[in-house]
Amino acid sequence: QVQLVESGGGLVQAGGSLRLSCAASGRIFSINAMVWYRQAPGKQRELVATITSGGSTNYADSVKGRFTISRGNAKNTVYLQMNSLKFEDTAVYFCNAEVWGPVGNGIYWGQGTQVTVSS
């Protein structure tokens, strides 16, 4: 069983910063890409940022230059540093990972962490 647990969400004023964390645990051989998604009320879930096992990153246009995705030394943790936050960044942020384990590979999701930006 694999679990992803996000943390670091909260309430922040526009222009402020937050750092989200997501830690994967369980029967894990390796993790390929780790991804942050977000979903605002009444909207579809959207991809925010991706990082591969090799460290390549990709960002949604709406967050380029403001958000930075990175992985921890153990490679089972992913971070999302969010700077210059805007009201429209308000959403539930979810962590996603492609995990290789004893029974093959699978896609796992965390439970989400709320980010609220006040204008």
mmCIF file of C-alpha atoms in Angstrom:
data_model
loop_
_atom_site.group_PDB
_atom_site.id
_atom_site.type_symbol
_atom_site.label_atom_id
_atom_site.label_comp_id
_atom_site.label_asym_id
_atom_site.label_seq_id
_atom_site.Cartn_x
_atom_site.Cartn_y
_atom_site.Cartn_z
ATOM 1 C CA GLN A 1 0.000 0.000 0.000
ATOM 2 C CA VAL A 2 1.283 3.446 -0.933
ATOM 3 C CA GLN A 3 0.243 6.685 0.708
ATOM 4 C CA LEU A 4 0.841 10.277 -0.306
ATOM 5 C CA VAL A 5 0.396 12.896 2.379
ATOM 6 C CA GLU A 6 0.383 16.618 1.601
ATOM 7 C CA SER A 7 1.013 19.405 4.078
ATOM 8 C CA GLY A 8 1.762 23.103 4.154
ATOM 9 C CA GLY A 9 -1.476 24.605 2.950
ATOM 10 C CA GLY A 10 -3.148 27.512 4.675
ATOM 11 C CA LEU A 11 -4.392 31.067 4.433
ATOM 12 C CA VAL A 12 -2.076 33.722 3.045
ATOM 13 C CA GLN A 13 -2.445 37.247 1.751
ATOM 14 C CA ALA A 14 -1.938 38.015 -1.908
ATOM 15 C CA GLY A 15 1.752 38.457 -2.625
ATOM 16 C CA GLY A 16 2.728 36.032 0.095
ATOM 17 C CA SER A 17 4.360 32.622 -0.044
ATOM 18 C CA LEU A 18 3.634 29.066 0.971
ATOM 19 C CA ARG A 19 5.577 25.839 0.679
ATOM 20 C CA LEU A 20 3.680 22.609 0.125
ATOM 21 C CA SER A 21 5.141 19.202 0.855
ATOM 22 C CA CYS A 22 4.089 15.742 -0.223
ATOM 23 C CA ALA A 23 5.638 12.609 1.226
ATOM 24 C CA ALA A 24 5.189 9.142 -0.240
ATOM 25 C CA SER A 25 5.404 6.094 1.991
ATOM 26 C CA GLY A 26 4.727 2.389 1.787
ATOM 27 C CA ARG A 27 6.013 -0.417 -0.385
ATOM 28 C CA ILE A 28 7.939 1.662 -2.912
ATOM 29 C CA PHE A 29 10.755 0.562 -5.161
ATOM 30 C CA SER A 30 11.018 3.820 -7.032
ATOM 31 C CA ILE A 31 8.994 6.846 -8.023
ATOM 32 C CA ASN A 32 8.944 8.244 -11.522
ATOM 33 C CA ALA A 33 7.257 11.594 -11.992
ATOM 34 C CA MET A 34 5.691 13.523 -9.139
ATOM 35 C CA VAL A 35 3.055 16.081 -9.976
ATOM 36 C CA TRP A 36 1.119 18.846 -8.266
ATOM 37 C CA TYR A 37 -2.448 19.471 -9.377
ATOM 38 C CA ARG A 38 -4.997 21.925 -8.059
ATOM 39 C CA GLN A 39 -8.733 22.240 -8.158
ATOM 40 C CA ALA A 40 -10.605 25.442 -7.473
ATOM 41 C CA PRO A 41 -14.304 25.449 -6.568
ATOM 42 C CA GLY A 42 -16.444 24.825 -9.620
ATOM 43 C CA LYS A 43 -13.447 24.174 -11.851
ATOM 44 C CA GLN A 44 -11.715 21.126 -13.267
ATOM 45 C CA ARG A 45 -8.537 19.807 -11.724
ATOM 46 C CA GLU A 46 -5.526 21.296 -13.488
ATOM 47 C CA LEU A 47 -1.863 20.380 -13.620
ATOM 48 C CA VAL A 48 0.367 22.869 -11.822
ATOM 49 C CA ALA A 49 3.891 21.438 -11.995
ATOM 50 C CA THR A 50 5.717 18.200 -12.774
ATOM 51 C CA ILE A 51 9.128 16.860 -11.844
ATOM 52 C CA THR A 52 10.631 13.644 -13.177
ATOM 53 C CA SER A 53 12.982 11.295 -11.375
ATOM 54 C CA GLY A 54 15.793 12.931 -13.310
ATOM 55 C CA GLY A 55 14.831 16.383 -12.104
ATOM 56 C CA SER A 56 13.236 17.766 -15.261
ATOM 57 C CA THR A 57 10.436 20.187 -14.474
ATOM 58 C CA ASN A 58 7.411 21.574 -16.239
ATOM 59 C CA TYR A 59 4.950 24.249 -15.165
ATOM 60 C CA ALA A 60 1.544 25.542 -16.091
ATOM 61 C CA ASP A 61 1.814 28.932 -17.764
ATOM 62 C CA SER A 62 -0.199 30.500 -14.962
ATOM 63 C CA VAL A 63 2.469 29.687 -12.346
ATOM 64 C CA LYS A 64 5.723 29.985 -14.306
ATOM 65 C CA GLY A 65 8.181 32.260 -12.589
ATOM 66 C CA ARG A 66 6.252 32.126 -9.308
ATOM 67 C CA PHE A 67 6.171 28.437 -8.328
ATOM 68 C CA THR A 68 9.080 26.028 -8.018
ATOM 69 C CA ILE A 69 8.769 22.255 -7.782
ATOM 70 C CA SER A 70 11.572 20.204 -6.276
ATOM 71 C CA ARG A 71 12.228 16.768 -4.815
ATOM 72 C CA GLY A 72 13.817 15.859 -1.561
ATOM 73 C CA ASN A 73 17.096 13.986 -1.276
ATOM 74 C CA ALA A 74 15.256 10.738 -0.607
ATOM 75 C CA LYS A 75 13.279 11.258 -3.832
ATOM 76 C CA ASN A 76 10.056 10.227 -2.058
ATOM 77 C CA THR A 77 9.159 13.783 -1.202
ATOM 78 C CA VAL A 78 8.124 16.608 -3.477
ATOM 79 C CA TYR A 79 7.802 20.275 -2.641
ATOM 80 C CA LEU A 80 6.020 23.187 -4.226
ATOM 81 C CA GLN A 81 7.368 26.604 -3.311
ATOM 82 C CA MET A 82 4.705 29.152 -4.149
ATOM 83 C CA ASN A 83 5.682 32.815 -4.245
ATOM 84 C CA SER A 84 3.804 35.951 -5.264
ATOM 85 C CA LEU A 85 0.535 34.188 -4.613
ATOM 86 C CA LYS A 86 -2.581 35.509 -6.275
ATOM 87 C CA PHE A 87 -6.243 35.202 -5.363
ATOM 88 C CA GLU A 88 -6.708 32.896 -8.344
ATOM 89 C CA ASP A 89 -4.213 30.426 -6.863
ATOM 90 C CA THR A 90 -6.846 29.552 -4.263
ATOM 91 C CA ALA A 91 -7.586 25.842 -4.619
ATOM 92 C CA VAL A 92 -7.130 22.430 -3.110
ATOM 93 C CA TYR A 93 -3.664 21.226 -4.104
ATOM 94 C CA PHE A 94 -3.130 17.527 -4.731
ATOM 95 C CA CYS A 95 0.031 15.501 -5.035
ATOM 96 C CA ASN A 96 0.249 12.697 -7.588
ATOM 97 C CA ALA A 97 2.983 10.141 -8.180
ATOM 98 C CA GLU A 98 3.746 7.199 -10.441
ATOM 99 C CA VAL A 99 5.082 4.563 -8.093
ATOM 100 C CA TRP A 100 6.829 1.280 -8.836
ATOM 101 C CA GLY A 101 6.338 -1.366 -6.171
ATOM 102 C CA PRO A 102 6.301 -5.114 -5.606
ATOM 103 C CA VAL A 103 3.187 -5.624 -7.752
ATOM 104 C CA GLY A 104 4.038 -3.223 -10.558
ATOM 105 C CA ASN A 105 3.391 0.435 -11.111
ATOM 106 C CA GLY A 106 0.466 2.575 -10.164
ATOM 107 C CA ILE A 107 -0.705 6.175 -9.922
ATOM 108 C CA TYR A 108 -1.416 7.428 -6.430
ATOM 109 C CA TRP A 109 -3.031 10.603 -5.120
ATOM 110 C CA GLY A 110 -2.829 12.446 -1.845
ATOM 111 C CA GLN A 111 -5.876 13.739 0.004
ATOM 112 C CA GLY A 112 -5.209 17.372 -0.880
ATOM 113 C CA THR A 113 -4.306 20.482 1.069
ATOM 114 C CA GLN A 114 -6.260 23.740 0.943
ATOM 115 C CA VAL A 115 -4.542 26.930 -0.150
ATOM 116 C CA THR A 116 -6.522 30.114 0.300
ATOM 117 C CA VAL A 117 -5.179 33.453 -0.911
ATOM 118 C CA SER A 118 -6.949 36.535 0.341
ATOM 119 C CA SER A 119 -7.054 39.544 -1.933
#
